[in-house]
Each structure stands twice: as structure tokens, then as C-alpha cells.
Tab-separated table of C-alpha atoms in Angstrom:
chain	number	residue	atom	x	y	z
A	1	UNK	CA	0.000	0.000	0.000
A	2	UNK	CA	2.503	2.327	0.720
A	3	UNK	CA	4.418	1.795	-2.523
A	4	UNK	CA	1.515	2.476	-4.351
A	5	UNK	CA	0.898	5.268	-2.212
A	6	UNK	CA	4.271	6.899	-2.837
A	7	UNK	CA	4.158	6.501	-6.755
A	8	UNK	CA	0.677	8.435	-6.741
A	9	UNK	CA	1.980	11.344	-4.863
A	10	UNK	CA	5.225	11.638	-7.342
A	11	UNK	CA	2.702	11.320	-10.085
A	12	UNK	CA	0.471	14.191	-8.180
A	13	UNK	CA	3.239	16.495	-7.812
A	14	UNK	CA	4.606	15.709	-11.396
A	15	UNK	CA	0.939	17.564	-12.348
A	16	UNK	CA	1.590	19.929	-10.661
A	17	UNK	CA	5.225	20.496	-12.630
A	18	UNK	CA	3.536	19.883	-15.640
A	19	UNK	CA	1.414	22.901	-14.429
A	20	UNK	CA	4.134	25.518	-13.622
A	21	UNK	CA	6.092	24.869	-16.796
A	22	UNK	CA	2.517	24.892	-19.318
A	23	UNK	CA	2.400	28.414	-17.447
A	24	UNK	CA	5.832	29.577	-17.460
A	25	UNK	CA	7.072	31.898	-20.282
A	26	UNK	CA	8.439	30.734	-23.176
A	27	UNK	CA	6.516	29.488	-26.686
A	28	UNK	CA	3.284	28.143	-24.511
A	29	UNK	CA	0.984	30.686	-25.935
A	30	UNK	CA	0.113	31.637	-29.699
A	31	UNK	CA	1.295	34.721	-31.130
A	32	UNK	CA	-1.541	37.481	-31.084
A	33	UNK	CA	-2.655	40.829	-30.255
A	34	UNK	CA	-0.664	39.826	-26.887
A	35	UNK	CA	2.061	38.085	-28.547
A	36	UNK	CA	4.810	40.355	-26.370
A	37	UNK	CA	2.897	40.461	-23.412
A	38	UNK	CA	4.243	38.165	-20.302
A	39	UNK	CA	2.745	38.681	-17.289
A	40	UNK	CA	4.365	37.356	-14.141
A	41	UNK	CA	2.171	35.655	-11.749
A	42	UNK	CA	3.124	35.078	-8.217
A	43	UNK	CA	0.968	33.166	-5.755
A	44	UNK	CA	0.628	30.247	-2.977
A	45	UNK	CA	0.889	26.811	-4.479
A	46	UNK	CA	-2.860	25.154	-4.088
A	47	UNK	CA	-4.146	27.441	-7.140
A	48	UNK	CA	-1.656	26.504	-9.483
A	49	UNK	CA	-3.641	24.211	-11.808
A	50	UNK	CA	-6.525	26.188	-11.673
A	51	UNK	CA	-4.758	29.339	-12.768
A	52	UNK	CA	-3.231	27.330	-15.785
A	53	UNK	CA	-6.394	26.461	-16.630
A	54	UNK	CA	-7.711	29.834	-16.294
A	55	UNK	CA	-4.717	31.287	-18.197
A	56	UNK	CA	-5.599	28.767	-21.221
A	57	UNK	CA	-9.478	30.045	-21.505
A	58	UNK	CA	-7.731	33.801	-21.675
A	59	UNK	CA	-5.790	32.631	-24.445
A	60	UNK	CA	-8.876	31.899	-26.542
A	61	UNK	CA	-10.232	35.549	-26.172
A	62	UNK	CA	-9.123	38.705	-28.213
A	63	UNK	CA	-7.986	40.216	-24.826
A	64	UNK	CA	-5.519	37.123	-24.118
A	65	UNK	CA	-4.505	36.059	-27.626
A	66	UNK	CA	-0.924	35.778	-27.660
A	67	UNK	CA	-0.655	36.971	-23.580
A	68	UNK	CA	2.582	34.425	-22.469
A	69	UNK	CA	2.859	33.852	-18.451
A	70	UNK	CA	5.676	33.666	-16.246
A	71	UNK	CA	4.956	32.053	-12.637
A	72	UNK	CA	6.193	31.645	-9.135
A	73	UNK	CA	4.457	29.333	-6.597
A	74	UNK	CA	5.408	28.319	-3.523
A	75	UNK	CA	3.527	28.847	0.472
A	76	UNK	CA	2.204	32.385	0.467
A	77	UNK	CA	3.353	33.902	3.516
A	78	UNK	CA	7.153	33.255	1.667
A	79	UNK	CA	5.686	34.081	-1.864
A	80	UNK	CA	4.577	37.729	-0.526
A	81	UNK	CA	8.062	38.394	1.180
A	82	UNK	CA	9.751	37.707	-1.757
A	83	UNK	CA	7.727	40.242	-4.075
A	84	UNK	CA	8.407	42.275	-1.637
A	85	UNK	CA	12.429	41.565	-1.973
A	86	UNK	CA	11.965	42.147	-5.695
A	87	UNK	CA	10.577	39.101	-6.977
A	88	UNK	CA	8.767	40.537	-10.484
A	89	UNK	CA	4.744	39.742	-10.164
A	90	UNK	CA	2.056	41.895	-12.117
A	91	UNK	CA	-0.636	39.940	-10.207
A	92	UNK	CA	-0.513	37.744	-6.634
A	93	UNK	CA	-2.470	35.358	-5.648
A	94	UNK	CA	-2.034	34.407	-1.775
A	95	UNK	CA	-3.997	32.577	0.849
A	96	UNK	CA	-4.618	35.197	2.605
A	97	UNK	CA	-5.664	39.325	2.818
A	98	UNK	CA	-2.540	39.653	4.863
A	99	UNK	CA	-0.061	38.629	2.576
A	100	UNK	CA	-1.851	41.459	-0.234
A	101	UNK	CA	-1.873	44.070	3.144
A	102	UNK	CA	2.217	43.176	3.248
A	103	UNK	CA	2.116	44.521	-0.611
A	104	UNK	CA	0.108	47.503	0.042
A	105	UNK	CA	2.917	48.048	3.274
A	106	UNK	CA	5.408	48.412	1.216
A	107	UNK	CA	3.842	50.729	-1.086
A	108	UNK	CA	3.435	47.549	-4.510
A	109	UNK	CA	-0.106	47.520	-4.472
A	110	UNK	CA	-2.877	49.987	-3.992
A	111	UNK	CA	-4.944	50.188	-0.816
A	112	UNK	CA	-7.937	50.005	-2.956
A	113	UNK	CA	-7.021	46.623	-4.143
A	114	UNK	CA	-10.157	45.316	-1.874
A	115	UNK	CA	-12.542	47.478	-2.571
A	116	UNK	CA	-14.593	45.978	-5.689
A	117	UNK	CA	-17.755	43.456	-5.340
A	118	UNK	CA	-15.450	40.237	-4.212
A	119	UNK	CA	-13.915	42.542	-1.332
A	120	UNK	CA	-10.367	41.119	-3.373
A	121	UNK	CA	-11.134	37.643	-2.979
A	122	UNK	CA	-10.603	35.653	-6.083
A	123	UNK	CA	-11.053	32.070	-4.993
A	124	UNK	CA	-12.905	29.921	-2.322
A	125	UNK	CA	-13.148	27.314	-0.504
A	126	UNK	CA	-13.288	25.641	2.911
A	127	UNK	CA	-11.284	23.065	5.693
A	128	UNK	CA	-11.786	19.504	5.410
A	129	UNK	CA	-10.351	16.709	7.606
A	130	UNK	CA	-8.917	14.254	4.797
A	131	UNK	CA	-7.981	11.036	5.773
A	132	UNK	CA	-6.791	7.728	4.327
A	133	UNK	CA	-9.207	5.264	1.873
A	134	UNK	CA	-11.837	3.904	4.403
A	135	UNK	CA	-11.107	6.261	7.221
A	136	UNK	CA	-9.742	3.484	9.106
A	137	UNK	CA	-9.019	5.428	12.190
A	138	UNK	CA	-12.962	6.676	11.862
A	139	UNK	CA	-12.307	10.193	11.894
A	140	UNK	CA	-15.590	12.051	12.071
A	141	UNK	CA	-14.765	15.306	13.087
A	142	UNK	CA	-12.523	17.519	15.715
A	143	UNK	CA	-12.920	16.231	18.705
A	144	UNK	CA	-11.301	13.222	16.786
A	145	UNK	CA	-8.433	14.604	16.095
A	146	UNK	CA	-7.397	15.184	19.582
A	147	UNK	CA	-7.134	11.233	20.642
A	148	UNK	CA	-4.357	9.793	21.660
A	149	UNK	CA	-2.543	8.384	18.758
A	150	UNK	CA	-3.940	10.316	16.091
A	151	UNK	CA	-1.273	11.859	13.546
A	152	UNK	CA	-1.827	15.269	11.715
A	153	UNK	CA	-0.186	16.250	8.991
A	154	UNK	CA	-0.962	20.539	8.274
A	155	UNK	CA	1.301	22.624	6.952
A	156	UNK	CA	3.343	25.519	9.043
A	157	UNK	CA	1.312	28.617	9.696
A	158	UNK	CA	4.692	30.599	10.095
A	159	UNK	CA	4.882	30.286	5.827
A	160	UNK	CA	1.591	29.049	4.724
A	161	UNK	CA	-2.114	30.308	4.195
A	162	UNK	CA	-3.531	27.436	4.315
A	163	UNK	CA	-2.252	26.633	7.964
A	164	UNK	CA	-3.799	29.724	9.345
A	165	UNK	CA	-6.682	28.645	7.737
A	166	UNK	CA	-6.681	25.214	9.499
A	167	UNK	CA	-6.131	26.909	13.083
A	168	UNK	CA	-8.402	29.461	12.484
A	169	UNK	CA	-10.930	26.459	12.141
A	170	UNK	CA	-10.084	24.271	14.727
A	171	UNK	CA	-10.308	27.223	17.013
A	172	UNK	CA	-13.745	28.181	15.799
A	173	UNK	CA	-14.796	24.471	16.580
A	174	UNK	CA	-14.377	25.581	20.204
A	175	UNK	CA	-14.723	29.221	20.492
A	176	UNK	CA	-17.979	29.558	17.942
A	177	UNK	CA	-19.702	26.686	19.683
A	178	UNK	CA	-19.723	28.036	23.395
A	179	UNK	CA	-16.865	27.419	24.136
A	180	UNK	CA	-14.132	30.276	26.208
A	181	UNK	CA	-11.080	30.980	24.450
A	182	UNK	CA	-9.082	29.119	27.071
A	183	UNK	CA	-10.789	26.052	25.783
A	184	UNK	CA	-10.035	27.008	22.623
A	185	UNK	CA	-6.604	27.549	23.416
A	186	UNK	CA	-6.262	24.068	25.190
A	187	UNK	CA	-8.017	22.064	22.527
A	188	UNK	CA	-5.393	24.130	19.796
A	189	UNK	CA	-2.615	22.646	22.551
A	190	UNK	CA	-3.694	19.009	22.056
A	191	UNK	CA	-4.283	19.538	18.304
A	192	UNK	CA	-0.766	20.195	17.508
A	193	UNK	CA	0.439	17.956	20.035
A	194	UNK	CA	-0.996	15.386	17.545
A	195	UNK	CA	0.836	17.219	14.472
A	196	UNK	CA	3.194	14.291	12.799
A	197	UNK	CA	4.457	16.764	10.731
A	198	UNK	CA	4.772	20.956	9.658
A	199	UNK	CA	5.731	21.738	6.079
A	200	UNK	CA	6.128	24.520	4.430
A	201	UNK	CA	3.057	24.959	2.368
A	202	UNK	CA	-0.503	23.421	1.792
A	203	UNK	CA	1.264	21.359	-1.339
A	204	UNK	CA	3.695	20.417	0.689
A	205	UNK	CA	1.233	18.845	3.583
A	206	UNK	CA	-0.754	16.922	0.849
A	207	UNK	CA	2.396	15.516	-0.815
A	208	UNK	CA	3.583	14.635	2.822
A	209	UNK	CA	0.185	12.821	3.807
A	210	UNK	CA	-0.106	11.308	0.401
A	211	UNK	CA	3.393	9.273	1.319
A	212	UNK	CA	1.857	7.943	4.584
A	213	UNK	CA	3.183	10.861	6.402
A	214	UNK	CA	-0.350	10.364	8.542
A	215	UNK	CA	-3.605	9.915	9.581
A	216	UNK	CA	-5.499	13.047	9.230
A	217	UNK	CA	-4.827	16.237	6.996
A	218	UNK	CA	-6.305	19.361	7.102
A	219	UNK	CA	-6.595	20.426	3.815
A	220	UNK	CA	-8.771	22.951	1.677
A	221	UNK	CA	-11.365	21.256	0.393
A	222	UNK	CA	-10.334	21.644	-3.416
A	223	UNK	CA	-7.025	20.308	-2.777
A	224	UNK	CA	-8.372	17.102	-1.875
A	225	UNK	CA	-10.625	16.903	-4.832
A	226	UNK	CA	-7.430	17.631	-7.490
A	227	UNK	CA	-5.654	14.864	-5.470
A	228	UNK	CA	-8.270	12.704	-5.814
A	229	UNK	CA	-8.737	13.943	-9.763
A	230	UNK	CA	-4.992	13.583	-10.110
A	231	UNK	CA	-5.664	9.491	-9.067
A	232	UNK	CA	-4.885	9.808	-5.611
A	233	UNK	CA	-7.461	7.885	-3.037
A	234	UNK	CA	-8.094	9.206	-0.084
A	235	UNK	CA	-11.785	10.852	1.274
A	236	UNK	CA	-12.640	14.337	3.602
A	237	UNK	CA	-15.064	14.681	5.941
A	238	UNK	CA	-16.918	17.910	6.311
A	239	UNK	CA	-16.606	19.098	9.987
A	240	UNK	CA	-19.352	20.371	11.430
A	241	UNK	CA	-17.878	23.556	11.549
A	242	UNK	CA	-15.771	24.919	9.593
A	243	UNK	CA	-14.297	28.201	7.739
A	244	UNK	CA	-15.057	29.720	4.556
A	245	UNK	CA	-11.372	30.308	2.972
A	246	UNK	CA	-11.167	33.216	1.017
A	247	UNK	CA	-8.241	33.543	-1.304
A	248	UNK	CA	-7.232	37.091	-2.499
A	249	UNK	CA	-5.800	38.678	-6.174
A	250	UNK	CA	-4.376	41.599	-6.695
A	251	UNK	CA	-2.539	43.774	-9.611
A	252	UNK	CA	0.471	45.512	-8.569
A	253	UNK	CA	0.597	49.135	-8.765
A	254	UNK	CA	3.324	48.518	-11.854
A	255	UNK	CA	1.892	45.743	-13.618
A	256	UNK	CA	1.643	45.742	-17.452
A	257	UNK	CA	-1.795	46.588	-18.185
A	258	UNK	CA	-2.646	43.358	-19.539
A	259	UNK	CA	-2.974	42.278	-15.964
A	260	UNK	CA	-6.213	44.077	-14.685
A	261	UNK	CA	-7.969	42.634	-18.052
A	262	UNK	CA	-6.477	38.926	-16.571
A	263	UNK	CA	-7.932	39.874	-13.360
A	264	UNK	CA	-11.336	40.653	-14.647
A	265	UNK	CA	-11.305	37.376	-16.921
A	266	UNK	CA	-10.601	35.503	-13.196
A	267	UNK	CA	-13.423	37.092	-11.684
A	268	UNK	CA	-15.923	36.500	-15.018
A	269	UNK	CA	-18.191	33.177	-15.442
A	270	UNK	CA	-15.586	31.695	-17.710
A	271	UNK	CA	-12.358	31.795	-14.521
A	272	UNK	CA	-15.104	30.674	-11.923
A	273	UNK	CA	-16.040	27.916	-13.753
A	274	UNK	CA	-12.058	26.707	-14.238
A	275	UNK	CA	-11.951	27.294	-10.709
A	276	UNK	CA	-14.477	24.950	-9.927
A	277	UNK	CA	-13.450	22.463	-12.220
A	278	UNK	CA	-10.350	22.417	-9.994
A	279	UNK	CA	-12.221	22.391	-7.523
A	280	UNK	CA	-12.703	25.702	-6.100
A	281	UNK	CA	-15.691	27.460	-4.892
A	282	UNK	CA	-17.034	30.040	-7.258
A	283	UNK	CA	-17.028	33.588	-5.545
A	284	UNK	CA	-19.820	34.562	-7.730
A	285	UNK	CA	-23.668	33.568	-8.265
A	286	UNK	CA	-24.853	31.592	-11.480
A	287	UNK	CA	-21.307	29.826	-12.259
A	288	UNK	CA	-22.008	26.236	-13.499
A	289	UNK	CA	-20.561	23.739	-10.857
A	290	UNK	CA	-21.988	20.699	-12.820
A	291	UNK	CA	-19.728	18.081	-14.086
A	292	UNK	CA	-16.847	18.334	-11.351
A	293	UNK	CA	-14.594	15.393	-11.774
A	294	UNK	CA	-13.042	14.030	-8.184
A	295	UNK	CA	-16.161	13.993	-6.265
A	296	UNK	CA	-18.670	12.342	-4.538
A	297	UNK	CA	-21.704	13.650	-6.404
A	298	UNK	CA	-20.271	15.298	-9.627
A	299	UNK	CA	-23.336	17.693	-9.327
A	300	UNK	CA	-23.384	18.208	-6.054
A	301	UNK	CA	-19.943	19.410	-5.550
A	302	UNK	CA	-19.682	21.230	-2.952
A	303	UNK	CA	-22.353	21.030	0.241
A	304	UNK	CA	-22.876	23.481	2.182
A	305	UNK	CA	-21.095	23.073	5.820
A	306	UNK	CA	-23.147	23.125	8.934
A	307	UNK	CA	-21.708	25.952	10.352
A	308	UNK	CA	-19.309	28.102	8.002
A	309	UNK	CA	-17.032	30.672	10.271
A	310	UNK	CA	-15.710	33.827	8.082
A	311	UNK	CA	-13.259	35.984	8.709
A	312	UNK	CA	-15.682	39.014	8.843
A	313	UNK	CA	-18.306	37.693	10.873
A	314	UNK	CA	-16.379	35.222	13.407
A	315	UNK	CA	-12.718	36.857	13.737
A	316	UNK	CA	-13.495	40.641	13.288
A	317	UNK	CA	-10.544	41.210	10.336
A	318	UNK	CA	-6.798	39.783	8.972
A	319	UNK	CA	-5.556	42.522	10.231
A	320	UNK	CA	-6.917	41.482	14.065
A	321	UNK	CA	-6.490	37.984	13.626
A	322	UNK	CA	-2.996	38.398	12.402
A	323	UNK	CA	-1.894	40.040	15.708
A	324	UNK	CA	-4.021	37.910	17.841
A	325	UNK	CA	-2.893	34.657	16.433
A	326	UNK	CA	-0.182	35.001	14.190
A	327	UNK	CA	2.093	37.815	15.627
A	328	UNK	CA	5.730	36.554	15.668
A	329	UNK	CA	5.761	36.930	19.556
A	330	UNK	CA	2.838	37.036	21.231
A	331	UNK	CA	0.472	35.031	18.729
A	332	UNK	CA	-1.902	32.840	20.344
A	333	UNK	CA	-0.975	30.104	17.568
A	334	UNK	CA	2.425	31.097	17.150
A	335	UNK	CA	2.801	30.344	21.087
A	336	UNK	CA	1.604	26.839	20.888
A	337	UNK	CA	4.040	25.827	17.862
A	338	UNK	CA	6.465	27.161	19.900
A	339	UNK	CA	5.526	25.050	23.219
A	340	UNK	CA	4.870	22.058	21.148
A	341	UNK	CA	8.279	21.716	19.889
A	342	UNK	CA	6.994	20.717	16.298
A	343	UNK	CA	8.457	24.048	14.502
A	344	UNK	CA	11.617	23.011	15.294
């Protein structure tokens, strides 16, 4: 089992290398109206297929024809650092608002980057508990993951989005549910007391759990259906609560001006429905979700959680949350890495 197991997650991440260099510039795109445009995307890794795909649909239009792209993926938090070390980008796409705010910080990309319709989200989605074919340690839901024994594999919230994601909704499992943030803090404790294992980004964690690395991993939701579309087996449970994941884009204040005309074509009916063929939750009303490969129910994608936490509504802002959980020093989450040992 774990052979097999092993040569599915090199053929996984081999997609996803197929994926960066289909994207990357060079001769990948017909000559056009756009012919000697390349615009230099920079975002967290989970998206990368999706954005190919999204890139390829531009292509077809008069408005991409000819438009090559050059691309950069890797865990957000160390994505938006290095843009702002001087890593080119016309457009990012990170896991979270904070990693855009860093941008805006440091004077790359305008503080109105947030202020359209989608708020400057481009993509969607939510935390699932993923888990080996058959669930044989019968994972149902958090309180599971806190048994003795139980190994979690989620990436490091120090460099990834998709780890603050996961804390953020094992916390809410507690703290929205009655709960006093001491008990939220304790249950967080015994959580990561059960972590097998901290990489670098959300990629990384799949690739990690996908070679046995262990029992549970939290995991967006649409990375486990591309694994699973990629030929990987493994299944997610849907918590009963959980957090809606909101993914921002944003042009940089320099970027050719090809790139707000990509941005739009992500936010259209054509780049939702890519996304959601990925995977991905659309971010907009009336985008076809039929027809999604990697699922349960093909046409039934993606059901709705019994209790969704947002940002907005649960955790007052990033910019609050960031202190109160992710500051460097004094982070609630940061604190019980630290204690745990597993950062190390």
C-alpha cells in the first residue's frame, strides 16, 4: 500500500510540474494581439492548476490572444516576502488578505485593491479533515483529532495560508460553539500535540500525507478533490464547523496593463467555472458547478457546511487575527508551535 501510495503522490506532484512549466514563459501561448505580453504571476501553491487552466481560456479571447505567463508558486506567507524583496509579479495570488496588506505596506499595491464586489477575494473554498481510503481510524470530526494516537499532517502557519486557515478552524470548533477561548486555546494545545508533521506549504502537507506521512490532513477542500482527480485515493469529511477560505488577487501598482484585463477574466463566469473544475468554490452567483470530476456527487460538488465561520463575521478582520494569532511573539498560535516543539 505504501508503494503504491508513494508513486501516486510523485505522479500528483509531477501535475503539478507539468502545471508551472505549461504556465511559465516561453513558446506556450500563440502569437496574437498579446504576442509580447508576459505577465508574471506570483501566488501560494494550491491554485496553481486552476490558474493554468484559467490562463488557457484567456488565451482563446481577443484580450488574451498571444498573452505568455511567467509564474512563481510556492507557500504564500514566503511568496509575498519575496515580491516584496523584488521578486517581479504583475498579479498575486495568496492565501490570505494579509499577505496582499504586506504589498500595500510596502507601497506595490494599492490600498484600494479590496474594494470591488469580491472585497479582493478571487477564490474559495473551505477546511476539510482528509484522511486515508476507508477512514480506518474513523475520523468524524474535531474532537477526533485530539485522541491519543492520532497523527496530523498541516502545513506551518509561520509560511503558509492554508495553515492559518486550518487553526483558524479548529479554534472556531471551540470558540464559535460556546466554548471560552481558554478552551479554545487548550483544545489548539492538544491539536498540535498530535501534528506528525509541519511543512512549508498546503502542497507540501498533501504531498507529505499522500506518502503515509499520517492519519489526518487538514486540507482545503479543493485540494483534496485535485488529489483525488490527479488518481490519488483518499476521502474528507466535512466538519461540522468549519471556515469559509477566502483567497485574495491583486494587480500591482506597476503591472503591465494586460494584468487588470487577466484579473477581470478571473473574476468572469468563464475563470469561476475553471476554478471549480479544480475544484474551487465560485465567488460569484450563477457559475455552473456541474460536471466536477473528483467527487462524490459530480453535481453536487460542494455542500454546504453546517456551520461556516468567516473571517468578517467570526474573527473581526486579517488585520486582528494576524496580531491575535499570528504575531511573531505574542500570537496565540504562534505560542503553541512554539511550546509544542513541532516548529523546530
Amino acid at each position: 500500500m505504501t508503494k503504491i501510495r508513494s508513486r501516486a503522490a510523485i505522479a500528483f506532484a509531477l501535475a503539478a510540474g507539468l502545471a508551472l512549466s505549461a504556465c511559465g514563459g516561453g513558446d506556450d501561448a500563440s502569437s496574437g494581439s498579446g504576442g509580447d505580453t508576459t505577465l508574471n504571476i506570483v501566488g501560494f501553491a494550491v491554485p496553481e492548476q486552476a490558474n493554468k487552466a484559467i490562463a488557457a481560456e484567456w488565451n482563446k479571447t481577443p484580450e488574451g490572444k498571444g498573452v505568455k505567463f511567467q509564474t512563481s508558486y510556492g507557500a504564500s506567507g514566503d511568496q509575498s516576502r519575496a515580491v516584496v524583496a523584488g521578486l517581479k509579479a504583475d498579479y498575486v495570488h495568496f492565501s490570505v488578505a494579509s499577505d496582499v496588506t504586506r504589498l500595500v505596506d510596502k507601497g506595490l499595491v494599492d490600498a484600494t485593491w479590496d474594494d470591488g464586489p469580491t472585497k479582493g477575494v478571487v477564490s474559495s473554498s473551505v477546511v476539510v479533515l482528509a484522511v486515508q481510503k476507508g477512514n480506518p481510524k474513523n475520523i468524524q470530526g474535531w474532537d477526533d483529532l485530539v485522541k491519543p494516537g492520532i497523527k496530523i499532517v498541516t502545513p506551518n502557519p509561520a509560511s503558509s495560508g492554508a495553515a492559518r486557515w486550518n487553526a483558524l478552524a479548529a479554534w472556531g470548533h471551540i470558540a464559535a460553539n460556546g466554548g471560552t477561548e481558554a478552551q479554545a486555546t487548550e483544545f489548539l494545545k492538544k491539536l498540535f500535540a498530535n501534528v506528525s508533521s509541519l511543512p512549508n506549504s498546503g502542497r507540501d502537507a498533501t504531498t507529505s500525507f499522500l506518502n503515509g506521512g499520517g492519519d489526518v490532513l487538514l486540507a482545503y477542500e479543493n485540494e483534496t478533490i485535485l488529489a483525488t482527480q490527479s488518481g490519488e485515493e483518499l476521502e474528507w469529511i466535512y466538519p461540522d464547523t468549519t471556515i469559509k477560505i477566502e483567497n485574495p488577487g491583486a494587480v500591482l501598482k506597476n503591472a503591465n496593463p494586460k494584468a487588470q484585463e487577466w484579473l477581470n477574466f478571473v473574476l468572469s463566469d468563464k475563470g469561476q467555472r475553471q476554478f471549480a473544475l479544480k475544484g474551487f468554490r465560485p465567488i460569484v452567483d450563477g457559475v455552473d458547478t456541474t460536471g466536477i470530476e473528483g467527487v462524490p456527487d459530480p453535481n453536487n460538488p460542494f455542500p454546504t457546511p453546517k456551520k461556516l465561520l468567516t473571517v468578517e463575521n467570526d474573527f473581526e478582520s486579517w488585520s486582528a487575527l494576524s496580531k491575535k494569532f499570528f504575531d511573531e511573539k505574542e500570537g496565540i498560535i504562534t505560542k503553541i508551535i512554539a511550546e509544542s516543539g513541532k516548529a523546530q
